[in-house]
Short mmCIF file of C-alpha atoms in Angstrom, two decimals:
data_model
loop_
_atom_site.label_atom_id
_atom_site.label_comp_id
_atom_site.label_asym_id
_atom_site.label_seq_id
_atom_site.Cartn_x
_atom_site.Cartn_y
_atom_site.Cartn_z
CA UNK W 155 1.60 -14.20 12.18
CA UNK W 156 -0.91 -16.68 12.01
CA UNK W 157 -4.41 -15.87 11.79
CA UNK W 158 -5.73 -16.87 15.07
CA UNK W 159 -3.02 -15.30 16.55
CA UNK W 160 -3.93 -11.72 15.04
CA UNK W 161 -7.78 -12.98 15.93
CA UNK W 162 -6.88 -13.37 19.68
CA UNK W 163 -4.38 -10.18 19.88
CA UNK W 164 -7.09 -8.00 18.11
CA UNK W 165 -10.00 -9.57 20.70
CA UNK W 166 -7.89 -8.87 23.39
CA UNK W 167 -6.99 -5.08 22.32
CA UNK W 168 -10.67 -4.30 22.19
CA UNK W 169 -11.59 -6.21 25.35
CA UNK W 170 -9.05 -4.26 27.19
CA UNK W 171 -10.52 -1.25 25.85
CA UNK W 172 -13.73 -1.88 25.95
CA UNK W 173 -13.26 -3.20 29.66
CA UNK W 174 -11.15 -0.16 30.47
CA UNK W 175 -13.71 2.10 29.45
CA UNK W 176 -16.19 0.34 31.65
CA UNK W 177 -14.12 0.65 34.58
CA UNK W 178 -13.33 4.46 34.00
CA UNK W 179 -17.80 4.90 33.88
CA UNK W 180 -17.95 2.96 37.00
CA UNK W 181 -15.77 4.80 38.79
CA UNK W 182 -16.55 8.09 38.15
CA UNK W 183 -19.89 7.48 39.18
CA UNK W 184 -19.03 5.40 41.89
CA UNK W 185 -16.43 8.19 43.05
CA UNK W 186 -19.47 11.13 42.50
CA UNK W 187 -22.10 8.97 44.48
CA UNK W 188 -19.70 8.42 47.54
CA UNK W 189 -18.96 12.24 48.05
CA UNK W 190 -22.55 13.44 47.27
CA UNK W 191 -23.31 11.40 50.15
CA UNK W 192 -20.95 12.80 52.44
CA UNK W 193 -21.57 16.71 51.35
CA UNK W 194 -24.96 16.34 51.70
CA UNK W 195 -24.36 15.47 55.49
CA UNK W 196 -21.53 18.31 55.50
CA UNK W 197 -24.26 20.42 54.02
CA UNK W 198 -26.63 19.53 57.05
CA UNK W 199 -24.37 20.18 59.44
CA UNK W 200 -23.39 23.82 57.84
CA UNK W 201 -27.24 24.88 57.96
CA UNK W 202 -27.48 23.25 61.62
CA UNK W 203 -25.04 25.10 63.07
CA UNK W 204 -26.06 28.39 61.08
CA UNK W 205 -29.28 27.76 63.02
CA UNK W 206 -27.50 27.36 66.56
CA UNK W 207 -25.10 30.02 66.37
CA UNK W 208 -26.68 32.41 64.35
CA UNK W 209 -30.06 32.85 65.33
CA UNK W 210 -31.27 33.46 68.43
CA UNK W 211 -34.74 32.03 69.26
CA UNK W 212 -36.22 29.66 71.33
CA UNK W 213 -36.00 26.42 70.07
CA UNK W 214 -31.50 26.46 69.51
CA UNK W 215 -31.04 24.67 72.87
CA UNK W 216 -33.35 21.89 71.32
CA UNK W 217 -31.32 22.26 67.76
CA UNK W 218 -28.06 22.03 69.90
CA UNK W 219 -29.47 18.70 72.26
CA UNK W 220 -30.28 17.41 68.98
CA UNK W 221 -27.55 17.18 67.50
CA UNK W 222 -25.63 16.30 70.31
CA UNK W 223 -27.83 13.19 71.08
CA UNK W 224 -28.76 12.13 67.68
CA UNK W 225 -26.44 13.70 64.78
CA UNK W 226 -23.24 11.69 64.34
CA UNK W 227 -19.82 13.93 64.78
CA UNK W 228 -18.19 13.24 61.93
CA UNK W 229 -14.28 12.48 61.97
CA UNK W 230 -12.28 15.46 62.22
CA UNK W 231 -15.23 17.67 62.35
CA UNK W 232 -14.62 21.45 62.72
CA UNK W 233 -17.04 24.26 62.26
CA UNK W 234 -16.00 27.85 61.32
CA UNK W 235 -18.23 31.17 61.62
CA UNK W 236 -16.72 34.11 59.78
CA UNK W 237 -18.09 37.42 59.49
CA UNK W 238 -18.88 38.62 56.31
CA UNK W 239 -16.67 40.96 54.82
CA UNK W 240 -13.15 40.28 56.51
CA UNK W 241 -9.78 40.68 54.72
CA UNK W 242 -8.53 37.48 56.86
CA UNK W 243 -10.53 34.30 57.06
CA UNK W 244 -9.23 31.80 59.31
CA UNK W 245 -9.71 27.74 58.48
CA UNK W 246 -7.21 25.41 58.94
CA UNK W 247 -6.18 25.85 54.97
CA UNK W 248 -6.26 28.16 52.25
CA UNK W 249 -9.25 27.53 50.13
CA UNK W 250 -9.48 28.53 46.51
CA UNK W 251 -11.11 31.76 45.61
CA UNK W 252 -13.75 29.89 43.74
CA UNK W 253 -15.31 28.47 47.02
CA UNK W 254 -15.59 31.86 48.40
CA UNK W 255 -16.89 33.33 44.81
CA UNK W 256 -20.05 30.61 44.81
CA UNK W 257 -20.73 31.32 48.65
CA UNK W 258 -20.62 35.03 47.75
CA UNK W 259 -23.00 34.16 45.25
CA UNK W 260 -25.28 32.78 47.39
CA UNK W 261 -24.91 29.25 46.62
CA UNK W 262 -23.83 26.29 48.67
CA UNK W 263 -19.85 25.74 48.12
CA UNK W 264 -17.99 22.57 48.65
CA UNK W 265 -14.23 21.75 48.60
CA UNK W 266 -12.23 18.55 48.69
CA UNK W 267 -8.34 17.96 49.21
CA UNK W 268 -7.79 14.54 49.52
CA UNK W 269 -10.11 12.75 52.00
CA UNK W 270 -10.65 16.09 53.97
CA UNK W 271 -14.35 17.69 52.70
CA UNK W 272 -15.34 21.64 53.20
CA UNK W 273 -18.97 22.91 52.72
CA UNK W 274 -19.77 26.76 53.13
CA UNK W 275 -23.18 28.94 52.49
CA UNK W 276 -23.33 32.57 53.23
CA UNK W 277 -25.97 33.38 55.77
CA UNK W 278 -26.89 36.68 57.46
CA UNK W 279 -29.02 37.64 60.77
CA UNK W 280 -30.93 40.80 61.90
CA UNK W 281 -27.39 42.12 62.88
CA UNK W 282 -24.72 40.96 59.97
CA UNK W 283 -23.78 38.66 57.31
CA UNK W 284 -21.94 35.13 58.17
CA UNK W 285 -19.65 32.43 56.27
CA UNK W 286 -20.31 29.51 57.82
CA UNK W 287 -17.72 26.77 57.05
CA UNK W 288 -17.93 22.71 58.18
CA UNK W 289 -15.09 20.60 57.23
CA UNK W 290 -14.43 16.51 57.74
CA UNK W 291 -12.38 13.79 56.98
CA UNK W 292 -14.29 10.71 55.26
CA UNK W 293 -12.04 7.92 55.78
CA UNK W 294 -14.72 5.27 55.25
CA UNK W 295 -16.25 6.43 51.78
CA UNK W 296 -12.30 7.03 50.40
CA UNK W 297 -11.34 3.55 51.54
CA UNK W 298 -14.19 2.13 49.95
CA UNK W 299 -12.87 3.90 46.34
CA UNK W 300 -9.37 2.75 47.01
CA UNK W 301 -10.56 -0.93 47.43
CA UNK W 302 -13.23 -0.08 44.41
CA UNK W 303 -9.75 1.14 42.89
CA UNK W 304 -7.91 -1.62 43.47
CA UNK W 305 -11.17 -3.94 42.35
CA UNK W 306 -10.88 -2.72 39.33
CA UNK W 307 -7.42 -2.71 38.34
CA UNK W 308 -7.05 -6.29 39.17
CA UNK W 309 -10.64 -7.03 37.60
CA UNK W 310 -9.21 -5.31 34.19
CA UNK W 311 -6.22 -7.24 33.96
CA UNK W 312 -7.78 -10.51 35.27
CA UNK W 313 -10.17 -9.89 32.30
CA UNK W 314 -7.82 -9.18 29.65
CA UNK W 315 -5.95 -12.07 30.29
CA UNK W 316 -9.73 -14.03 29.95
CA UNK W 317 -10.62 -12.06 27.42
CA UNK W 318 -7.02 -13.77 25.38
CA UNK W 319 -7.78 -17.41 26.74
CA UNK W 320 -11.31 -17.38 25.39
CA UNK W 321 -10.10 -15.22 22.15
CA UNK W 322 -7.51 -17.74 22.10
CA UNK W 323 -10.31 -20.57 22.28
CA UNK W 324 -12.65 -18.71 19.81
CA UNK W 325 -10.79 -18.00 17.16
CA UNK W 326 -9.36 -22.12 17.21
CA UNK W 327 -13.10 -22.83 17.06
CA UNK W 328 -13.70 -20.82 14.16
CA UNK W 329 -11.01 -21.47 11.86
CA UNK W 330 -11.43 -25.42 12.52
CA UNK W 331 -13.56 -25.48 8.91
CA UNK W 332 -10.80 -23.18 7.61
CA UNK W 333 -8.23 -25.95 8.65
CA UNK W 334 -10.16 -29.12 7.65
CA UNK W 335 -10.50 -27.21 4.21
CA UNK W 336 -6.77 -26.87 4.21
CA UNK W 337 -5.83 -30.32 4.81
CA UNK W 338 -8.27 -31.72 2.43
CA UNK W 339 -6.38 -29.31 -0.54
CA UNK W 340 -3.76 -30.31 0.29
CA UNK W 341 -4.14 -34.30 -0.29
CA UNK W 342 -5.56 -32.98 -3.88
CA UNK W 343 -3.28 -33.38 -6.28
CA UNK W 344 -2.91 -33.74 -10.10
CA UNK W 345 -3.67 -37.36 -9.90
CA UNK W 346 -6.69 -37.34 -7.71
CA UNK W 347 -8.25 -34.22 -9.14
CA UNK W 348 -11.85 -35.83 -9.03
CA UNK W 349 -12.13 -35.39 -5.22
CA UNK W 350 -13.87 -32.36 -3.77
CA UNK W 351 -14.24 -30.83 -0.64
CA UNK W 352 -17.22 -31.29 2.06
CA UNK W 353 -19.74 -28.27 1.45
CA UNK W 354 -21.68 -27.52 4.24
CA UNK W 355 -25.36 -26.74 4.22
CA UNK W 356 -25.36 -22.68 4.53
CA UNK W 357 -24.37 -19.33 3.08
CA UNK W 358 -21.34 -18.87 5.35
CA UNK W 359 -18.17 -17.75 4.28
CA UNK W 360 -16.86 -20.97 4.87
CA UNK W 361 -19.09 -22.91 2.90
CA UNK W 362 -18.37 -20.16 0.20
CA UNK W 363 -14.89 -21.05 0.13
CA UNK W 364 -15.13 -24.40 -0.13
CA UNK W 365 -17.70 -24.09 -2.94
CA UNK W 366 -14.98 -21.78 -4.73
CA UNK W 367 -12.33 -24.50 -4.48
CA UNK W 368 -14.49 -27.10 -6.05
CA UNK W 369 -15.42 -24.96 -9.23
CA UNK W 370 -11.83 -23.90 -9.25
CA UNK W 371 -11.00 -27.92 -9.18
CA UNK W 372 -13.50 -28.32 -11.68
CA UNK W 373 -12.02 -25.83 -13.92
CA UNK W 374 -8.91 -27.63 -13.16
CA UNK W 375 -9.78 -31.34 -13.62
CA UNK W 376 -11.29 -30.02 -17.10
CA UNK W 377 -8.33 -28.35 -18.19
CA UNK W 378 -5.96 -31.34 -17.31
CA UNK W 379 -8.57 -33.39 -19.02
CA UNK W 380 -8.36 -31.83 -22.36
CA UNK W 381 -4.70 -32.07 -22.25
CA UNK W 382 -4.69 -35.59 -21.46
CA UNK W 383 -7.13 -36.35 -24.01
CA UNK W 384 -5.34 -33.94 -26.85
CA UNK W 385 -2.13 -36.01 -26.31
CA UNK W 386 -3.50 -39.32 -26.31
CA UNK W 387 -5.77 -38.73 -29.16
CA UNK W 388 -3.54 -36.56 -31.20
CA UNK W 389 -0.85 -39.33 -31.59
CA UNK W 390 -3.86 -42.25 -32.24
CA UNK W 391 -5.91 -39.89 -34.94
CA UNK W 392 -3.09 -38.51 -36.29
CA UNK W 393 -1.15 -41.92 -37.19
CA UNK W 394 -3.83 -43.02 -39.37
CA UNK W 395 -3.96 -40.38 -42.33
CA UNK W 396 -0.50 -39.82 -42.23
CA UNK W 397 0.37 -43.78 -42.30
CA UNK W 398 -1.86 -43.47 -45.64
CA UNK W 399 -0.76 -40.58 -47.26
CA UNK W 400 3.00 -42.04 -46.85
CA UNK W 401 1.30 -45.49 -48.12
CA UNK W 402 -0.11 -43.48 -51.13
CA UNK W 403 3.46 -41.20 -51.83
CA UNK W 404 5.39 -44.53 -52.25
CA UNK W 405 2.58 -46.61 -54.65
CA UNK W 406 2.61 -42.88 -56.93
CA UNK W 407 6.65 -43.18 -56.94
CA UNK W 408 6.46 -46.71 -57.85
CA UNK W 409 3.28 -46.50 -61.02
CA UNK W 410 5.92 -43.82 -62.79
CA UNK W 411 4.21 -45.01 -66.18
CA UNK W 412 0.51 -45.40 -64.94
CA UNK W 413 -1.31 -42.34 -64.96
CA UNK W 414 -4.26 -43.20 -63.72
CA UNK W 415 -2.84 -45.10 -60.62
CA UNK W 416 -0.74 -41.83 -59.91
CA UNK W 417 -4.33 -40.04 -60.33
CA UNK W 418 -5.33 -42.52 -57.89
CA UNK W 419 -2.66 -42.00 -55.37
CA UNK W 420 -2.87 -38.49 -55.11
CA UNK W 421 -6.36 -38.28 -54.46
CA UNK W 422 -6.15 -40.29 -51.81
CA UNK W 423 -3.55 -38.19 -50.50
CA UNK W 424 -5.37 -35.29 -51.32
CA UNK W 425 -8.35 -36.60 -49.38
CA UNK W 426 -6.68 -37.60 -46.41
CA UNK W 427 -4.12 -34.40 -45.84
CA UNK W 428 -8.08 -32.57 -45.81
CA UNK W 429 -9.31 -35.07 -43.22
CA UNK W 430 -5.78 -34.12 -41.36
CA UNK W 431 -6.52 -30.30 -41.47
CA UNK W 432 -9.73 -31.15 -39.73
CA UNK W 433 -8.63 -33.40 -37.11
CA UNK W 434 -5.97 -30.73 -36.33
CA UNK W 435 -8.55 -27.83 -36.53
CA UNK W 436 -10.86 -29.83 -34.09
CA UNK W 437 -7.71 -31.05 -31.73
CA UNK W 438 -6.26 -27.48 -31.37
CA UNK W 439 -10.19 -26.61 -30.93
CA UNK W 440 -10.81 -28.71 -28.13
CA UNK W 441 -7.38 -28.28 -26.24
CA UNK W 442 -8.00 -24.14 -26.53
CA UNK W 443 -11.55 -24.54 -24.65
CA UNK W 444 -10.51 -26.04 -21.55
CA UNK W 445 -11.71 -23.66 -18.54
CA UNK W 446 -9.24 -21.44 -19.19
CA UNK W 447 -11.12 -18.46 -20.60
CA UNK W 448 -8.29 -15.73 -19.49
CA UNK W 449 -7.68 -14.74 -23.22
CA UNK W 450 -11.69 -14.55 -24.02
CA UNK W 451 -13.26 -11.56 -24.21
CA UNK W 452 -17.21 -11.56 -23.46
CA UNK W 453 -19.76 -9.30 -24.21
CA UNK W 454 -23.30 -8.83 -24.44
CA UNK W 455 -25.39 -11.24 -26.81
CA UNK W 456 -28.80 -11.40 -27.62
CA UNK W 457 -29.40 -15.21 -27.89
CA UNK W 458 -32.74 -15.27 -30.00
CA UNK W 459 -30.49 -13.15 -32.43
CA UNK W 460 -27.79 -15.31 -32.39
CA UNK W 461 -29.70 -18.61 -33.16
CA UNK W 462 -30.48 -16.87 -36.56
CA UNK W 463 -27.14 -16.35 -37.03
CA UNK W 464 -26.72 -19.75 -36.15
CA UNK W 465 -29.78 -21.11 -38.66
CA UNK W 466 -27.72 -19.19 -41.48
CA UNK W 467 -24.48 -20.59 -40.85
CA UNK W 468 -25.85 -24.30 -40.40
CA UNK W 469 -27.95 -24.06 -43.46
CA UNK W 470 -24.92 -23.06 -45.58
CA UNK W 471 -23.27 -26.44 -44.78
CA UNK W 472 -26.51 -28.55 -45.17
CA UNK W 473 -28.84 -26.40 -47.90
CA UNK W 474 -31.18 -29.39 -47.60
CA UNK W 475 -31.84 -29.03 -43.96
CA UNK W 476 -34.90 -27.39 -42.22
CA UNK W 477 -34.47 -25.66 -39.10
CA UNK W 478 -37.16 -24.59 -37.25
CA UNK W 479 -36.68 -22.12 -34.56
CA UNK W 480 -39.47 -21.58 -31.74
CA UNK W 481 -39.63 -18.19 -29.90
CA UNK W 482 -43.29 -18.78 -28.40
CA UNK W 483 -42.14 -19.08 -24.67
CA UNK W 484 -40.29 -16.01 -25.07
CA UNK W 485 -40.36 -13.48 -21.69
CA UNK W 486 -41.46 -10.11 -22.94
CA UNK W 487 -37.95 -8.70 -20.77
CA UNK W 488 -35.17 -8.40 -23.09
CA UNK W 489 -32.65 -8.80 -20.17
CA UNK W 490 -33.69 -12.54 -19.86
CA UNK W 491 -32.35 -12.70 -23.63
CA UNK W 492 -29.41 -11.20 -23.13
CA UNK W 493 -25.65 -12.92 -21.93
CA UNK W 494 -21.98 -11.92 -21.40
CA UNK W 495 -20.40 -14.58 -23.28
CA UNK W 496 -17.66 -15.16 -25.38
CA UNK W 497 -19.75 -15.02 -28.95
CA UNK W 498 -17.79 -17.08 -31.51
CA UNK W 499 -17.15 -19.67 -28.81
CA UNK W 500 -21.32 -20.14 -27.81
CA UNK W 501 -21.67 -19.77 -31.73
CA UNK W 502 -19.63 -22.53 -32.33
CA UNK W 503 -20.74 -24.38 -29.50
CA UNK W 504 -24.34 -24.43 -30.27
CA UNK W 505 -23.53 -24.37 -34.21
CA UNK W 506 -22.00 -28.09 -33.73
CA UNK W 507 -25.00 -29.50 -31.71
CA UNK W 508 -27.11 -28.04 -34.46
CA UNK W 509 -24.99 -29.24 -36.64
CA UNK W 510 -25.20 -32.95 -35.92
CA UNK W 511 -28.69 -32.73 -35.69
CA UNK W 512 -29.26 -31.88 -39.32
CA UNK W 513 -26.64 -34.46 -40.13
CA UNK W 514 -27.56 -36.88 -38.45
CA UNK W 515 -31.66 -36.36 -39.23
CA UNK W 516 -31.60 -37.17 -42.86
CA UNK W 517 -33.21 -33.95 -43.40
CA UNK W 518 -35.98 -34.54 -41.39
CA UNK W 519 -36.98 -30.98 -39.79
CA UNK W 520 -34.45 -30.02 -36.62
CA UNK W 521 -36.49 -27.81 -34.00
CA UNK W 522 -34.54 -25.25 -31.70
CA UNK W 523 -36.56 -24.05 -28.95
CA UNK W 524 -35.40 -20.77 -26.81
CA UNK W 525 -36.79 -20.44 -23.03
CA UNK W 526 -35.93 -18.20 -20.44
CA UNK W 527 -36.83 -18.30 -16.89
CA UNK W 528 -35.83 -18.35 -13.07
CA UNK W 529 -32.62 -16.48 -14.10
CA UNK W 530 -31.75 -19.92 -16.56
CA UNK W 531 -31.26 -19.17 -20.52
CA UNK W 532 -31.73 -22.90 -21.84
CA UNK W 533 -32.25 -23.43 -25.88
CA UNK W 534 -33.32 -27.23 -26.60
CA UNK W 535 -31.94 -28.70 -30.16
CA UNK W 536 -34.39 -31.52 -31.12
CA UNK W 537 -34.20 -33.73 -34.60
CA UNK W 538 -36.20 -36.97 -36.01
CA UNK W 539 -33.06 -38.64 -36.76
CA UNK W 540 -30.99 -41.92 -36.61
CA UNK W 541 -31.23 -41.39 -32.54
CA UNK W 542 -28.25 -42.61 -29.98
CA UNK W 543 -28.15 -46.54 -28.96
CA UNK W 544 -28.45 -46.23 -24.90
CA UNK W 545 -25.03 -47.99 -24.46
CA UNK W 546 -23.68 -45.37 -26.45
CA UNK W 547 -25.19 -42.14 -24.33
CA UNK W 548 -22.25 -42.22 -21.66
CA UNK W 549 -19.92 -41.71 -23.78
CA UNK W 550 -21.21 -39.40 -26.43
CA UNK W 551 -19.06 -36.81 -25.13
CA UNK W 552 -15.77 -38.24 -24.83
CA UNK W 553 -13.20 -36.49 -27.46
CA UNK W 554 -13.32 -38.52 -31.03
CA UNK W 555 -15.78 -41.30 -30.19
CA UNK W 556 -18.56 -41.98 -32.12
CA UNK W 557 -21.67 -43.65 -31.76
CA UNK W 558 -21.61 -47.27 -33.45
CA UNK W 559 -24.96 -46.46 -36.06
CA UNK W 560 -22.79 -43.84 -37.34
CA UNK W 561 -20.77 -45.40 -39.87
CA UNK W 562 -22.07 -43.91 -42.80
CA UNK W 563 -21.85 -40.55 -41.80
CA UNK W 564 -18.26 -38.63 -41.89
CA UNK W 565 -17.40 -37.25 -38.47
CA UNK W 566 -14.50 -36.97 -36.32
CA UNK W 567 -16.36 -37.20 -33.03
CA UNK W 568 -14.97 -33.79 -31.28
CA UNK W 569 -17.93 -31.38 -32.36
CA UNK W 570 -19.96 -32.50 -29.13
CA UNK W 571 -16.90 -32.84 -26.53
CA UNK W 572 -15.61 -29.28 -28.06
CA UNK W 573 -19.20 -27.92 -27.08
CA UNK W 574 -19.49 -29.19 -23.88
CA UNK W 575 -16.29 -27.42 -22.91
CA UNK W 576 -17.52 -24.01 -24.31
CA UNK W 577 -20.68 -24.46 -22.46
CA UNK W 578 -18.71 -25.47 -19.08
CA UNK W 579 -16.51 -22.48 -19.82
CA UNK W 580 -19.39 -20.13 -19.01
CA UNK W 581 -20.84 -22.22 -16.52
CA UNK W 582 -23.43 -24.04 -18.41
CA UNK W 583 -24.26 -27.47 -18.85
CA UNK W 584 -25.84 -29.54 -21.75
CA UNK W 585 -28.08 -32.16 -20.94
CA UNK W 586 -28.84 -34.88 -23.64
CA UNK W 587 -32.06 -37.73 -24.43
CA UNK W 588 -32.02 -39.79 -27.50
CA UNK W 589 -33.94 -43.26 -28.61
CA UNK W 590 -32.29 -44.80 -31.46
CA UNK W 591 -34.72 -44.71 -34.62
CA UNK W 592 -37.08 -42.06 -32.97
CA UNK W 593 -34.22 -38.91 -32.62
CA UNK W 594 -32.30 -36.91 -30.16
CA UNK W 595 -32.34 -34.07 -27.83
CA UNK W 596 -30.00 -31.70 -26.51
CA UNK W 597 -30.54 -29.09 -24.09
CA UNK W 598 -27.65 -26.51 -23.55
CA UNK W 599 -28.26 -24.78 -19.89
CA UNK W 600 -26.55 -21.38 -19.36
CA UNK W 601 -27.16 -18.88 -16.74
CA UNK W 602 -28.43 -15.43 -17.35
CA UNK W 603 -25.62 -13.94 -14.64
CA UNK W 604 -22.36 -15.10 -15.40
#
């Protein structure tokens, strides 16, 4: 069943309850009101002719012209005197015992069957005690609660079927954004994976949604771009030490009586099967951080500790290097150090940028600077090196390209693009400025709730 369906049947079960319950307040008051009205006048007419019959003064002959001129007879109206203390009491039907039990207790009784009424007090004179009976039809007041009846049988039905027209209506309305976000997943599809859906200004569940399917696309368009770009580059960086190390076999085969040619030869080949461990290291690298991170445990990390880890590690590779690492904007809350990540991947992520910086500095001092604020963990890498030519800065992070002023320097160009996936992985971002000649900085963005 569709969801607006279930929307409309559900609006319509609790409008007919709710509606029914309405209708059962209003007429039980409605039904009490009517016949309070019409005992009280029973009840008026009881005492009245209590007064006529029962006591003998002066002023009954102006009780009994009274009445006659100005008091209404009432349909059906009969009056009944009964001595107290009879076995046989004659009305014109048997009335429960409880109506006689509250007269006897001096109380005013009252009876319905039907549309016929019955009011009774117990009253007693210088001579003997009385039961004084008045009984009625109402014909008016009980065909006002039939139509009131009828009203409101046809109003409760009439309004459930409203009630399902206008659930029917609302729940269309509603699930319109639902439906537009539907159709525009739908024309989404592995070759278009760069479009995204409308997000509308708001916290509603809607724009939620919508927000989730574009991170989920963006994990997506990431994951099918590492795979494109492992199988294109794979085959193009691959081709070229392997086209020289067969170059190299078959010139060693062919100097069988030169030694140092052979010498040579394998050297080469020795050289280049190392450069083809590290492409393949870096290629299987970048294809296993996509946005994937199913198999990648996190846990918690204190960053400032980390980065000394990370000074350790770096200075291992390049003993000449000096890394400087600033902790002077630190918040005094250890919480705002501290982030469930995936540690060898943010090691390595922030190892490489730190990395290229000492390479690519001439051992000029590298500064890391570690700020936390506003919820944001962000740790700036800065050196005083060779710097990025602007037409270069677009594509810094494209897998195995490599700035033009970096000739001299051995590199396979994945250490940057590899990073910016680990960082994306835990919904970071790195953020880069660089002036050729004058140096480079990288900011790596992560937040402190992942």
């Amino acid at each position: 069943m569709q969801i607006a369906k279930k929307i409309t049947l559900l609006f319509a079960i609790l409008s007919a309850i709710i509606i029914s319950l309405l209708s059962g307040f209003v007429w039980y008051f409605a039904n009490d009101f009517a016949f309070e009205d019409f005992y009280k006048r029973l009840e008026a007419r009881v005492n009245i002719a209590a007064q006529i019959r029962l006591y003998k003064d002066g002023n009954n002959e102006a009780y009994a012209k009274m009445r006659n001129q100005y008091l209404e007879r009432l349909p059906s109206e009969k009056e009944f005197i009964i001595e107290a203390g009879k076995t046989q009491i004659h009305v014109d039907r048997e009335l429960p015992k409880s109506f006689y039990n509250r007269i006897n207790a001096g109380f005013m009784a009252r009876y319905r069957v039907d549309n016929h009424f019955y009011a009774g007090k117990f009253f007693k004179n210088s001579q003997k005690g009385y039961v004084v009976i008045v009984s009625a039809n109402d014909p008016f007041g009980f065909r006002e609660l039939k139509d009131l009846q009828r009203i409101l049988i046809i109003g409760f039905f009439l309004s459930v079927i409203l009630s399902f027209v206008v659930g029917w209506k609302f729940s269309n309305y509603m699930l319109v954004p639902l439906r537009n976000i539907i159709k525009s997943v739908k024309k989404i599809k592995a070759e278009n994976l760069h479009l995204r859906l409308d997000v509308k200004k708001g916290s509603d569940e809607m724009s939620e949604l919508a927000q989730t399917f574009n991170n989920m696309l963006n994990r997506l368009e990431t994951a099918f771009e590492t795979q494109n770009n492992f199988i294109s580059n794979a085959s193009h960086e691959l081709r070229t030490p392997l086209t020289i190390i067969s170059g190299e076999v078959e010139l060693a085969m062919k100097a069988k009586d030169d030694a140092e040619k052979q010498h040579l030869a394998l050297s080469k080949i020795k050289d280049e099967s190392e450069r083809l461990e590290h492409i393949l290291t870096s290629l299987l690298g970048l294809a296993q951080s996509g946005f994937n991170g199913k198999n990648q445990p996190r846990e918690e990390v204190r960053m400032d500790e980390l980065l000394w880890e990370i000074k350790h590690s770096v200075n291992q590779v390049h003993p000449d290097s000096l890394i400087e690492i600033d902790f002077s904007t630190l918040p005094e809350d250890e919480e705002q150090l501290t982030l469930k990540v995936n540690k060898n991947l943010i090691k390595l992520a922030i190892t490489n940028i730190v990395s290229n910086a000492c390479k690519y500095s001439n051992n000029h001092p590298v500064g890391i600077n570690l700020e936390s604020k506003a919820n944001i963990l962000s740790i700036t890498v800065s050196d005083k090196g060779i710097g990025i030519p602007q037409s270069d800065i677009q594509h810094i992070f494209e897998p195995f390209f490599r700035a033009s002023n970096t000739n001299e320097f051995k590199g396979y160009g994945v250490g940057l693009p590899l990073s910016l996936n680990i960082i994306r992985l835990h919904r970071g971002s790195i953020g880069i400025k660089s002036q050729e000649g004058v140096g480079t900085e990288i900011k790596v963005i992560l937040p402190i709730s992942i």
